[in-house]
PDB file of C-alpha atoms and ligand atoms in Angstrom:
ATOM      1  CA  MET E   1     107.007 123.276 121.321  1.00 75.00           C
ATOM      2  CA  THR E   2     110.249 121.471 122.129  1.00 80.00           C
ATOM      3  CA  GLN E   3     112.892 121.160 119.342  1.00 89.00           C
ATOM      4  CA  PRO E   4     113.752 117.595 118.479  1.00 95.00           C
ATOM      5  CA  ALA E   5     117.296 116.597 119.347  1.00 97.00           C
ATOM      6  CA  ILE E   6     119.596 116.401 116.217  1.00 98.00           C
ATOM      7  CA  TYR E   7     122.079 113.581 115.876  1.00 98.00           C
ATOM      8  CA  THR E   8     124.698 113.586 113.237  1.00 98.00           C
ATOM      9  CA  THR E   9     126.740 110.457 114.083  1.00 98.00           C
ATOM     10  CA  VAL E  10     125.746 106.888 114.719  1.00 98.00           C
ATOM     11  CA  GLU E  11     127.161 107.089 118.287  1.00 98.00           C
ATOM     12  CA  GLN E  12     125.176 110.310 119.163  1.00 98.00           C
ATOM     13  CA  MET E  13     122.053 108.627 118.027  1.00 98.00           C
ATOM     14  CA  ARG E  14     122.667 105.322 119.875  1.00 98.00           C
ATOM     15  CA  GLN E  15     123.426 107.178 123.078  1.00 98.00           C
ATOM     16  CA  ALA E  16     120.203 109.138 122.835  1.00 98.00           C
ATOM     17  CA  LEU E  17     118.174 106.058 122.077  1.00 98.00           C
ATOM     18  CA  ARG E  18     119.717 103.876 124.744  1.00 98.00           C
ATOM     19  CA  PRO E  19     117.732 105.169 127.736  1.00 98.00           C
ATOM     20  CA  TRP E  20     114.445 104.879 125.853  1.00 98.00           C
ATOM     21  CA  ARG E  21     115.241 101.321 125.057  1.00 98.00           C
ATOM     22  CA  ASN E  22     116.349 100.571 128.634  1.00 98.00           C
ATOM     23  CA  ALA E  23     112.942 102.046 129.860  1.00 98.00           C
ATOM     24  CA  GLN E  24     111.204  99.600 127.526  1.00 98.00           C
ATOM     25  CA  GLU E  25     109.813 102.476 125.389  1.00 98.00           C
ATOM     26  CA  ARG E  26     109.060 101.454 121.863  1.00 98.00           C
ATOM     27  CA  ILE E  27     111.041 103.391 119.247  1.00 98.00           C
ATOM     28  CA  ALA E  28     109.798 104.179 115.723  1.00 98.00           C
ATOM     29  CA  LEU E  29     111.998 105.314 112.857  1.00 99.00           C
ATOM     30  CA  VAL E  30     110.784 107.224 109.876  1.00 99.00           C
ATOM     31  CA  PRO E  31     113.354 107.383 107.155  1.00 98.00           C
ATOM     32  CA  THR E  32     113.148 110.309 104.841  1.00 98.00           C
ATOM     33  CA  MET E  33     115.213 112.380 102.361  1.00 98.00           C
ATOM     34  CA  GLY E  34     113.937 115.642 103.843  1.00 98.00           C
ATOM     35  CA  ALA E  35     112.060 118.329 101.896  1.00 97.00           C
ATOM     36  CA  LEU E  36     109.294 117.301 104.149  1.00 98.00           C
ATOM     37  CA  HIS E  37     105.568 117.718 103.296  1.00 98.00           C
ATOM     38  CA  ALA E  38     102.237 116.597 104.925  1.00 98.00           C
ATOM     39  CA  GLY E  39     102.826 113.042 103.536  1.00 98.00           C
ATOM     40  CA  HIS E  40     106.069 112.668 105.622  1.00 98.00           C
ATOM     41  CA  ILE E  41     104.372 114.228 108.635  1.00 98.00           C
ATOM     42  CA  SER E  42     101.515 111.735 108.444  1.00 98.00           C
ATOM     43  CA  LEU E  43     104.128 108.994 108.772  1.00 98.00           C
ATOM     44  CA  THR E  44     105.334 110.585 112.059  1.00 98.00           C
ATOM     45  CA  HIS E  45     101.829 110.614 113.331  1.00 98.00           C
ATOM     46  CA  LEU E  46     101.353 106.887 112.618  1.00 98.00           C
ATOM     47  CA  ALA E  47     104.793 106.242 114.137  1.00 98.00           C
ATOM     48  CA  ARG E  48     103.741 108.007 117.362  1.00 97.00           C
ATOM     49  CA  GLN E  49     100.673 105.767 117.492  1.00 98.00           C
ATOM     50  CA  LYS E  50     102.910 102.741 117.167  1.00 98.00           C
ATOM     51  CA  ALA E  51     105.681 103.703 119.583  1.00 98.00           C
ATOM     52  CA  ALA E  52     106.387 105.975 122.502  1.00 98.00           C
ATOM     53  CA  ARG E  53     109.381 107.603 120.722  1.00 98.00           C
ATOM     54  CA  CYS E  54     109.789 108.680 117.097  1.00 98.00           C
ATOM     55  CA  VAL E  55     113.001 109.482 115.381  1.00 98.00           C
ATOM     56  CA  VAL E  56     113.061 110.844 111.762  1.00 98.00           C
ATOM     57  CA  SER E  57     116.143 110.385 109.601  1.00 98.00           C
ATOM     58  CA  ILE E  58     116.893 112.951 106.967  1.00 98.00           C
ATOM     59  CA  PHE E  59     119.385 111.760 104.493  1.00 98.00           C
ATOM     60  CA  VAL E  60     119.561 112.334 100.758  1.00 98.00           C
ATOM     61  CA  ASN E  61     121.005 109.012  99.894  1.00 98.00           C
ATOM     62  CA  PRO E  62     123.503 109.311  97.024  1.00 97.00           C
ATOM     63  CA  THR E  63     123.464 105.574  96.222  1.00 97.00           C
ATOM     64  CA  GLN E  64     119.848 105.459  95.174  1.00 97.00           C
ATOM     65  CA  PHE E  65     120.290 108.087  92.496  1.00 97.00           C
ATOM     66  CA  ALA E  66     121.595 107.208  89.081  1.00 96.00           C
ATOM     67  CA  PRO E  67     124.268 109.477  87.680  1.00 95.00           C
ATOM     68  CA  GLN E  68     121.709 111.262  85.371  1.00 94.00           C
ATOM     69  CA  GLU E  69     119.171 111.711  88.178  1.00 94.00           C
ATOM     70  CA  ASP E  70     118.515 114.695  90.461  1.00 92.00           C
ATOM     71  CA  PHE E  71     120.818 114.069  93.440  1.00 96.00           C
ATOM     72  CA  SER E  72     122.572 117.383  93.276  1.00 95.00           C
ATOM     73  CA  LYS E  73     119.431 119.442  92.825  1.00 93.00           C
ATOM     74  CA  TYR E  74     117.209 117.371  95.065  1.00 96.00           C
ATOM     75  CA  PRO E  75     115.440 119.917  97.269  1.00 96.00           C
ATOM     76  CA  ARG E  76     117.155 120.411 100.728  1.00 96.00           C
ATOM     77  CA  THR E  77     115.170 122.431 103.275  1.00 97.00           C
ATOM     78  CA  PHE E  78     116.653 121.448 106.653  1.00 97.00           C
ATOM     79  CA  GLU E  79     115.532 124.299 108.771  1.00 97.00           C
ATOM     80  CA  ALA E  80     111.939 124.194 107.469  1.00 98.00           C
ATOM     81  CA  ASP E  81     112.028 120.393 107.974  1.00 98.00           C
ATOM     82  CA  LEU E  82     113.068 120.818 111.596  1.00 98.00           C
ATOM     83  CA  ALA E  83     110.234 123.266 112.287  1.00 98.00           C
ATOM     84  CA  LYS E  84     107.722 120.806 110.871  1.00 98.00           C
ATOM     85  CA  LEU E  85     109.152 117.855 112.883  1.00 98.00           C
ATOM     86  CA  ALA E  86     109.087 120.072 116.096  1.00 98.00           C
ATOM     87  CA  ALA E  87     105.480 120.803 115.430  1.00 98.00           C
ATOM     88  CA  ALA E  88     104.829 117.054 114.917  1.00 98.00           C
ATOM     89  CA  GLY E  89     106.365 116.282 118.293  1.00 97.00           C
ATOM     90  CA  VAL E  90     109.119 113.964 117.140  1.00 98.00           C
ATOM     91  CA  ASP E  91     111.751 113.143 119.658  1.00 98.00           C
ATOM     92  CA  GLY E  92     114.839 113.087 117.469  1.00 98.00           C
ATOM     93  CA  VAL E  93     116.240 113.847 114.064  1.00 98.00           C
ATOM     94  CA  TYR E  94     119.065 111.827 112.584  1.00 98.00           C
ATOM     95  CA  ALA E  95     120.845 113.755 109.951  1.00 98.00           C
ATOM     96  CA  PRO E  96     124.098 112.019 109.101  1.00 98.00           C
ATOM     97  CA  ALA E  97     126.568 113.487 106.603  1.00 97.00           C
ATOM     98  CA  PRO E  98     127.359 111.342 103.560  1.00 97.00           C
ATOM     99  CA  ASP E  99     130.573 110.160 104.871  1.00 97.00           C
ATOM    100  CA  VAL E 100     129.041 108.949 108.228  1.00 98.00           C
ATOM    101  CA  MET E 101     126.850 106.675 106.115  1.00 98.00           C
ATOM    102  CA  TYR E 102     129.488 105.888 103.461  1.00 98.00           C
ATOM    103  CA  PRO E 103     133.030 106.286 104.969  1.00 98.00           C
ATOM    104  CA  GLN E 104     136.035 105.979 102.771  1.00 97.00           C
ATOM    105  CA  GLY E 105     136.339 102.319 101.725  1.00 98.00           C
ATOM    106  CA  PHE E 106     132.680 101.449 102.021  1.00 98.00           C
ATOM    107  CA  ALA E 107     132.186  98.310 100.004  1.00 98.00           C
ATOM    108  CA  THR E 108     128.944  96.535 100.736  1.00 98.00           C
ATOM    109  CA  THR E 109     125.589  96.545  98.875  1.00 97.00           C
ATOM    110  CA  ILE E 110     122.525  94.493  99.398  1.00 98.00           C
ATOM    111  CA  SER E 111     121.642  92.354  96.480  1.00 98.00           C
ATOM    112  CA  LEU E 112     117.876  91.928  95.890  1.00 98.00           C
ATOM    113  CA  ALA E 113     115.395  89.842  93.904  1.00 97.00           C
ATOM    114  CA  GLY E 114     111.685  89.198  94.438  1.00 97.00           C
ATOM    115  CA  PRO E 115     109.699  92.484  94.433  1.00 97.00           C
ATOM    116  CA  ALA E 116     112.843  94.431  93.603  1.00 98.00           C
ATOM    117  CA  ILE E 117     112.942  92.920  90.193  1.00 98.00           C
ATOM    118  CA  ALA E 118     109.130  92.978  89.379  1.00 98.00           C
ATOM    119  CA  GLY E 119     109.713  94.990  86.222  1.00 98.00           C
ATOM    120  CA  LEU E 120     108.303  98.293  87.566  1.00 98.00           C
ATOM    121  CA  GLU E 121     110.572 100.997  88.861  1.00 98.00           C
ATOM    122  CA  ASP E 122     113.520  98.569  88.489  1.00 98.00           C
ATOM    123  CA  ARG E 123     113.172  98.639  84.689  1.00 98.00           C
ATOM    124  CA  PHE E 124     113.786 102.468  84.679  1.00 98.00           C
ATOM    125  CA  ARG E 125     115.981 102.764  87.732  1.00 97.00           C
ATOM    126  CA  PRO E 126     118.030  99.499  87.842  1.00 97.00           C
ATOM    127  CA  THR E 127     120.380 100.495  90.656  1.00 97.00           C
ATOM    128  CA  HIS E 128     117.773 102.338  92.778  1.00 98.00           C
ATOM    129  CA  PHE E 129     116.499  99.669  95.184  1.00 98.00           C
ATOM    130  CA  ALA E 130     120.041  98.296  96.009  1.00 98.00           C
ATOM    131  CA  GLY E 131     120.786 101.820  97.142  1.00 98.00           C
ATOM    132  CA  VAL E 132     117.568 102.152  99.104  1.00 98.00           C
ATOM    133  CA  ALA E 133     117.924  98.644 100.730  1.00 98.00           C
ATOM    134  CA  THR E 134     121.500  99.240 101.732  1.00 98.00           C
ATOM    135  CA  VAL E 135     120.749 102.617 103.369  1.00 98.00           C
ATOM    136  CA  VAL E 136     117.597 101.243 105.122  1.00 99.00           C
ATOM    137  CA  ALA E 137     119.527  98.215 106.423  1.00 98.00           C
ATOM    138  CA  LYS E 138     122.096 100.577 107.750  1.00 98.00           C
ATOM    139  CA  LEU E 139     119.516 102.807 109.387  1.00 98.00           C
ATOM    140  CA  PHE E 140     117.816  99.806 110.960  1.00 98.00           C
ATOM    141  CA  THR E 141     121.064  98.503 112.380  1.00 98.00           C
ATOM    142  CA  GLN E 142     122.214 101.944 113.457  1.00 98.00           C
ATOM    143  CA  ALA E 143     118.986 102.801 115.236  1.00 98.00           C
ATOM    144  CA  MET E 144     117.534  99.417 115.976  1.00 98.00           C
ATOM    145  CA  PRO E 145     113.892 100.660 115.967  1.00 98.00           C
ATOM    146  CA  ASP E 146     111.010  98.520 116.978  1.00 98.00           C
ATOM    147  CA  VAL E 147     108.888  99.981 114.250  1.00 98.00           C
ATOM    148  CA  ALA E 148     109.682 101.767 110.895  1.00 99.00           C
ATOM    149  CA  VAL E 149     107.053 103.567 108.861  1.00 99.00           C
ATOM    150  CA  PHE E 150     107.163 103.860 105.052  1.00 99.00           C
ATOM    151  CA  GLY E 151     104.627 105.393 102.692  1.00 98.00           C
ATOM    152  CA  GLU E 152     102.527 103.291 100.239  1.00 98.00           C
ATOM    153  CA  LYS E 153     103.269 106.163  97.836  1.00 98.00           C
ATOM    154  CA  ASP E 154     106.570 104.269  97.037  1.00 98.00           C
ATOM    155  CA  TYR E 155     104.718 100.906  96.901  1.00 98.00           C
ATOM    156  CA  GLN E 156     107.480  98.913  95.339  1.00 98.00           C
ATOM    157  CA  GLN E 157     109.969 100.281  97.830  1.00 98.00           C
ATOM    158  CA  LEU E 158     107.719  99.277 100.696  1.00 98.00           C
ATOM    159  CA  ALA E 159     107.573  95.784  99.202  1.00 98.00           C
ATOM    160  CA  VAL E 160     111.371  95.556  98.823  1.00 98.00           C
ATOM    161  CA  ILE E 161     111.882  96.744 102.490  1.00 98.00           C
ATOM    162  CA  ARG E 162     109.313  94.225 103.832  1.00 98.00           C
ATOM    163  CA  GLN E 163     111.049  91.365 101.866  1.00 98.00           C
ATOM    164  CA  MET E 164     114.545  92.552 103.002  1.00 98.00           C
ATOM    165  CA  THR E 165     113.467  92.865 106.635  1.00 98.00           C
ATOM    166  CA  LYS E 166     111.932  89.281 106.566  1.00 98.00           C
ATOM    167  CA  ASP E 167     114.824  87.680 104.742  1.00 98.00           C
ATOM    168  CA  LEU E 168     117.469  89.249 106.908  1.00 98.00           C
ATOM    169  CA  ASP E 169     115.549  88.651 110.177  1.00 98.00           C
ATOM    170  CA  LEU E 170     115.786  92.286 110.982  1.00 98.00           C
ATOM    171  CA  ALA E 171     113.784  92.725 114.164  1.00 97.00           C
ATOM    172  CA  VAL E 172     111.670  95.760 112.889  1.00 98.00           C
ATOM    173  CA  ASP E 173     108.018  95.859 112.326  1.00 98.00           C
ATOM    174  CA  VAL E 174     107.708  97.623 108.892  1.00 98.00           C
ATOM    175  CA  VAL E 175     104.401  99.525 108.753  1.00 98.00           C
ATOM    176  CA  GLY E 176     102.976 101.022 105.477  1.00 98.00           C
ATOM    177  CA  ALA E 177     101.096 104.280 105.566  1.00 98.00           C
ATOM    178  CA  PRO E 178      98.515 105.617 103.084  1.00 98.00           C
ATOM    179  CA  THR E 179      99.450 108.193 100.474  1.00 98.00           C
ATOM    180  CA  ILE E 180      98.611 111.752 101.294  1.00 98.00           C
ATOM    181  CA  ARG E 181      97.371 113.736  98.385  1.00 98.00           C
ATOM    182  CA  GLU E 182      96.779 117.400  97.422  1.00 98.00           C
ATOM    183  CA  ASP E 183      93.156 118.390  97.281  1.00 98.00           C
ATOM    184  CA  ASP E 184      93.169 117.716  93.493  1.00 98.00           C
ATOM    185  CA  GLY E 185      94.333 114.150  93.964  1.00 98.00           C
ATOM    186  CA  LEU E 186      98.047 114.631  93.149  1.00 98.00           C
ATOM    187  CA  ALA E 187     100.149 112.473  95.431  1.00 98.00           C
ATOM    188  CA  MET E 188     102.364 114.715  97.624  1.00 98.00           C
ATOM    189  CA  SER E 189     105.963 114.460  96.654  1.00 97.00           C
ATOM    190  CA  SER E 190     109.192 116.436  97.337  1.00 94.00           C
ATOM    191  CA  ARG E 191     109.656 116.358  93.545  1.00 94.00           C
ATOM    192  CA  ASN E 192     106.350 118.158  92.763  1.00 97.00           C
ATOM    193  CA  VAL E 193     108.323 121.427  93.122  1.00 96.00           C
ATOM    194  CA  TYR E 194     109.907 120.689  89.835  1.00 96.00           C
ATOM    195  CA  LEU E 195     106.580 121.016  87.995  1.00 98.00           C
ATOM    196  CA  ASP E 196     105.919 124.286  86.101  1.00 98.00           C
ATOM    197  CA  ALA E 197     102.373 125.734  86.269  1.00 98.00           C
ATOM    198  CA  ARG E 198     101.182 123.910  83.216  1.00 97.00           C
ATOM    199  CA  GLU E 199     102.580 120.603  84.283  1.00 98.00           C
ATOM    200  CA  ARG E 200     101.163 121.115  87.825  1.00 98.00           C
ATOM    201  CA  ALA E 201      97.767 121.716  86.294  1.00 98.00           C
ATOM    202  CA  THR E 202      98.006 118.378  84.260  1.00 98.00           C
ATOM    203  CA  ALA E 203      99.622 116.274  87.111  1.00 98.00           C
ATOM    204  CA  PRO E 204      96.312 115.371  88.928  1.00 98.00           C
ATOM    205  CA  LEU E 205      95.294 113.448  85.821  1.00 98.00           C
ATOM    206  CA  LEU E 206      97.562 110.671  86.857  1.00 98.00           C
ATOM    207  CA  HIS E 207      95.548 109.767  89.931  1.00 98.00           C
ATOM    208  CA  LYS E 208      92.285 110.414  88.213  1.00 98.00           C
ATOM    209  CA  THR E 209      93.260 108.050  85.430  1.00 98.00           C
ATOM    210  CA  LEU E 210      94.156 105.401  87.937  1.00 98.00           C
ATOM    211  CA  GLN E 211      90.819 105.713  89.648  1.00 98.00           C
ATOM    212  CA  ASP E 212      88.840 105.653  86.344  1.00 98.00           C
ATOM    213  CA  CYS E 213      90.827 102.674  85.105  1.00 98.00           C
ATOM    214  CA  ALA E 214      90.366 100.799  88.429  1.00 96.00           C
ATOM    215  CA  ALA E 215      86.622 101.517  88.349  1.00 96.00           C
ATOM    216  CA  ARG E 216      86.316 100.133  84.770  1.00 96.00           C
ATOM    217  CA  ILE E 217      88.033  96.948  85.762  1.00 94.00           C
ATOM    218  CA  ARG E 218      85.866  96.573  88.890  1.00 91.00           C
ATOM    219  CA  ALA E 219      82.911  96.955  86.665  1.00 92.00           C
ATOM    220  CA  GLY E 220      84.022  93.958  84.678  1.00 91.00           C
ATOM    221  CA  GLY E 221      86.185  95.552  82.048  1.00 91.00           C
ATOM    222  CA  GLU E 222      89.120  93.577  80.700  1.00 93.00           C
ATOM    223  CA  ALA E 223      92.250  94.705  82.610  1.00 94.00           C
ATOM    224  CA  ALA E 224      94.685  94.771  79.663  1.00 96.00           C
ATOM    225  CA  LYS E 225      92.191  96.794  77.552  1.00 97.00           C
ATOM    226  CA  SER E 226      91.318  99.270  80.274  1.00 97.00           C
ATOM    227  CA  LEU E 227      95.040  99.764  81.050  1.00 98.00           C
ATOM    228  CA  ALA E 228      95.880 100.319  77.400  1.00 98.00           C
ATOM    229  CA  GLU E 229      93.073 103.019  77.074  1.00 98.00           C
ATOM    230  CA  ALA E 230      94.156 104.655  80.294  1.00 98.00           C
ATOM    231  CA  GLY E 231      97.792 104.748  79.018  1.00 98.00           C
ATOM    232  CA  LYS E 232      96.575 106.330  75.770  1.00 98.00           C
ATOM    233  CA  SER E 233      94.716 109.088  77.581  1.00 98.00           C
ATOM    234  CA  LEU E 234      97.752 109.878  79.712  1.00 98.00           C
ATOM    235  CA  THR E 235      99.950 110.053  76.640  1.00 98.00           C
ATOM    236  CA  ALA E 236      97.389 112.327  74.923  1.00 98.00           C
ATOM    237  CA  ALA E 237      97.487 114.639  78.031  1.00 98.00           C
ATOM    238  CA  GLY E 238     101.225 115.038  77.706  1.00 98.00           C
ATOM    239  CA  PHE E 239     102.638 112.347  79.958  1.00 98.00           C
ATOM    240  CA  VAL E 240     105.413 110.017  78.814  1.00 98.00           C
ATOM    241  CA  LEU E 241     104.434 106.737  80.290  1.00 98.00           C
ATOM    242  CA  ASP E 242     107.136 104.516  81.854  1.00 98.00           C
ATOM    243  CA  TYR E 243     104.562 101.881  83.046  1.00 98.00           C
ATOM    244  CA  LEU E 244     100.913 101.375  84.047  1.00 98.00           C
ATOM    245  CA  GLU E 245     100.295  98.015  85.415  1.00 98.00           C
ATOM    246  CA  LEU E 246      97.954  95.898  87.568  1.00 97.00           C
ATOM    247  CA  ARG E 247      99.876  93.672  89.941  1.00 97.00           C
ATOM    248  CA  ASP E 248      99.384  91.360  92.886  1.00 95.00           C
ATOM    249  CA  ALA E 249      99.355  93.708  95.935  1.00 95.00           C
ATOM    250  CA  MET E 250     101.831  91.590  97.918  1.00 91.00           C
ATOM    251  CA  SER E 251     104.286  89.875  95.450  1.00 93.00           C
ATOM    252  CA  LEU E 252     104.001  92.527  92.786  1.00 96.00           C
ATOM    253  CA  GLY E 253     103.743  89.677  90.345  1.00 95.00           C
ATOM    254  CA  ALA E 254     100.860  89.064  87.955  1.00 94.00           C
ATOM    255  CA  PRO E 255      97.476  89.839  89.705  1.00 91.00           C
ATOM    256  CA  ASP E 256      96.150  86.840  91.580  1.00 83.00           C
ATOM    257  CA  PRO E 257      92.344  86.554  91.197  1.00 80.00           C
ATOM    258  CA  THR E 258      92.167  84.471  94.366  1.00 84.00           C
ATOM    259  CA  GLN E 259      93.378  87.509  96.325  1.00 81.00           C
ATOM    260  CA  ARG E 260      91.080  90.256  97.446  1.00 81.00           C
ATOM    261  CA  HIS E 261      93.198  93.079  96.269  1.00 86.00           C
ATOM    262  CA  ALA E 262      95.469  93.963  93.459  1.00 95.00           C
ATOM    263  CA  ARG E 263      97.491  97.193  93.065  1.00 97.00           C
ATOM    264  CA  MET E 264      97.490  99.481  90.047  1.00 98.00           C
ATOM    265  CA  LEU E 265     100.868 101.221  89.737  1.00 98.00           C
ATOM    266  CA  VAL E 266     101.998 103.992  87.368  1.00 98.00           C
ATOM    267  CA  ALA E 267     105.116 105.979  86.572  1.00 98.00           C
ATOM    268  CA  ALA E 268     105.078 108.833  84.047  1.00 98.00           C
ATOM    269  CA  ARG E 269     107.106 111.756  83.083  1.00 98.00           C
ATOM    270  CA  LEU E 270     105.713 115.307  82.764  1.00 98.00           C
ATOM    271  CA  GLY E 271     108.469 117.412  81.129  1.00 96.00           C
ATOM    272  CA  LYS E 272     111.587 116.716  83.295  1.00 94.00           C
ATOM    273  CA  THR E 273     109.656 115.513  86.318  1.00 96.00           C
ATOM    274  CA  ARG E 274     108.986 111.863  86.971  1.00 97.00           C
ATOM    275  CA  LEU E 275     105.792 111.075  88.914  1.00 98.00           C
ATOM    276  CA  ILE E 276     104.803 107.803  90.447  1.00 98.00           C
ATOM    277  CA  ASP E 277     101.504 106.722  92.024  1.00 98.00           C
ATOM    278  CA  ASN E 278      99.484 103.647  92.869  1.00 98.00           C
ATOM    279  CA  ILE E 279      96.023 102.669  94.264  1.00 98.00           C
ATOM    280  CA  PRO E 280      94.456  99.522  95.663  1.00 96.00           C
ATOM    281  CA  VAL E 281      92.092  97.741  93.206  1.00 95.00           C
ATOM    282  CA  PRO E 282      89.633  95.437  94.921  1.00 88.00           C
ATOM    283  CA  LEU E 283      89.116  92.227  92.914  1.00 82.00           C
ATOM    284  CA  ALA E 284      85.544  90.891  92.668  1.00 64.00           C
TER     285      ALA E 284
HETATM  286  P1  AMP Y 301     111.265 110.411 100.634  1.00 57.83           P
HETATM  287  O1  AMP Y 301     111.680 111.499 101.487  1.00 57.83           O
HETATM  288  O2  AMP Y 301     110.682 110.748  99.259  1.00 57.83           O
HETATM  289  O3  AMP Y 301     112.327 109.304 100.526  1.00 57.83           O
HETATM  290  O4  AMP Y 301     110.089 109.667 101.402  1.00 57.83           O
HETATM  291  C1  AMP Y 301     110.226 109.244 102.713  1.00 57.83           C
HETATM  292  C2  AMP Y 301     109.024 108.488 103.072  1.00 57.83           C
HETATM  293  O5  AMP Y 301     107.880 109.236 102.979  1.00 57.83           O
HETATM  294  C3  AMP Y 301     108.855 107.291 102.223  1.00 57.83           C
HETATM  295  O6  AMP Y 301     108.435 106.099 103.041  1.00 57.83           O
HETATM  296  C4  AMP Y 301     107.800 107.637 101.271  1.00 57.83           C
HETATM  297  O7  AMP Y 301     107.037 106.595 100.744  1.00 57.83           O
HETATM  298  C5  AMP Y 301     106.905 108.558 102.205  1.00 57.83           C
HETATM  299  N1  AMP Y 301     106.112 109.432 101.415  1.00 57.83           N
HETATM  300  C6  AMP Y 301     106.434 110.220 100.376  1.00 57.83           C
HETATM  301  N2  AMP Y 301     105.438 110.865  99.931  1.00 57.83           N
HETATM  302  C7  AMP Y 301     104.315 110.503 100.641  1.00 57.83           C
HETATM  303  C8  AMP Y 301     102.940 110.826 100.515  1.00 57.83           C
HETATM  304  N3  AMP Y 301     102.390 111.669  99.660  1.00 57.83           N
HETATM  305  N4  AMP Y 301     102.091 110.197 101.432  1.00 57.83           N
HETATM  306  C9  AMP Y 301     102.575 109.342 102.404  1.00 57.83           C
HETATM  307  N5  AMP Y 301     103.846 109.063 102.460  1.00 57.83           N
HETATM  308  C10 AMP Y 301     104.718 109.533 101.593  1.00 57.83           C
END
């Protein structure tokens, strides 16, 4: 098993990628914040199907965390991450220090509308997507990948990045990858380590409730009523619900009955841990 090369500066990475680009090899980028699990690794597998070369970035991006959020205690497991990426056969790992991404005097932020103000995550994390979009735009211009792979787990984030890439004519093919789950249905997340044993036992109800609610709507149940009932059962189980909504799968606006798919999205807190999940809902 060969160790992936590690780049810590923009110049190091560009130098490493140049010969691949000159040899017409397609390059895929998988942006992450580390604390890697099987969900992240699945993105690298998809990346390697789409491109000859795969680079994974590991950067806990301070600008996407609000002051009261978990930036300082976000899990950092660099050595274990490297071992997983070596096993996955990635070519390079880009791990810039914060001052490489945000040197003294950094003064630019991407301003977003469209899916970024759909009234989902943005209602609870109003500065989050500007931080995400700015760091992803930087990663794209630093690495100039042909393809970038993002998880559907962060569904609104994927929509925001697609919109930004299109609007700014960034020459990157943005690919969405399905959510990888634990055996009991809980979506894998670096933040699941925050759950205590009781919360961990309750957490799979989030996905189960989405599935049950989607099944009821598919069977002809009224969406608003089914969602309200699902919300109540989550609250009864101990979740504090931020939102549970059915949206158009592309725009994230109100569901469009002329489209084949809608998306059901949820965010809820269990104790101190905030969980998000979403599933496709085929419309009749
Ligand atoms: P993060 O490190 O949490 O910023 O996530 C990095 C990338 O991995 C994002 O594109 C996420 O959507 C994706 N991701 C996180 N969890 C999962 C999962 N359970 N399945 C698939 N992709 C995921």
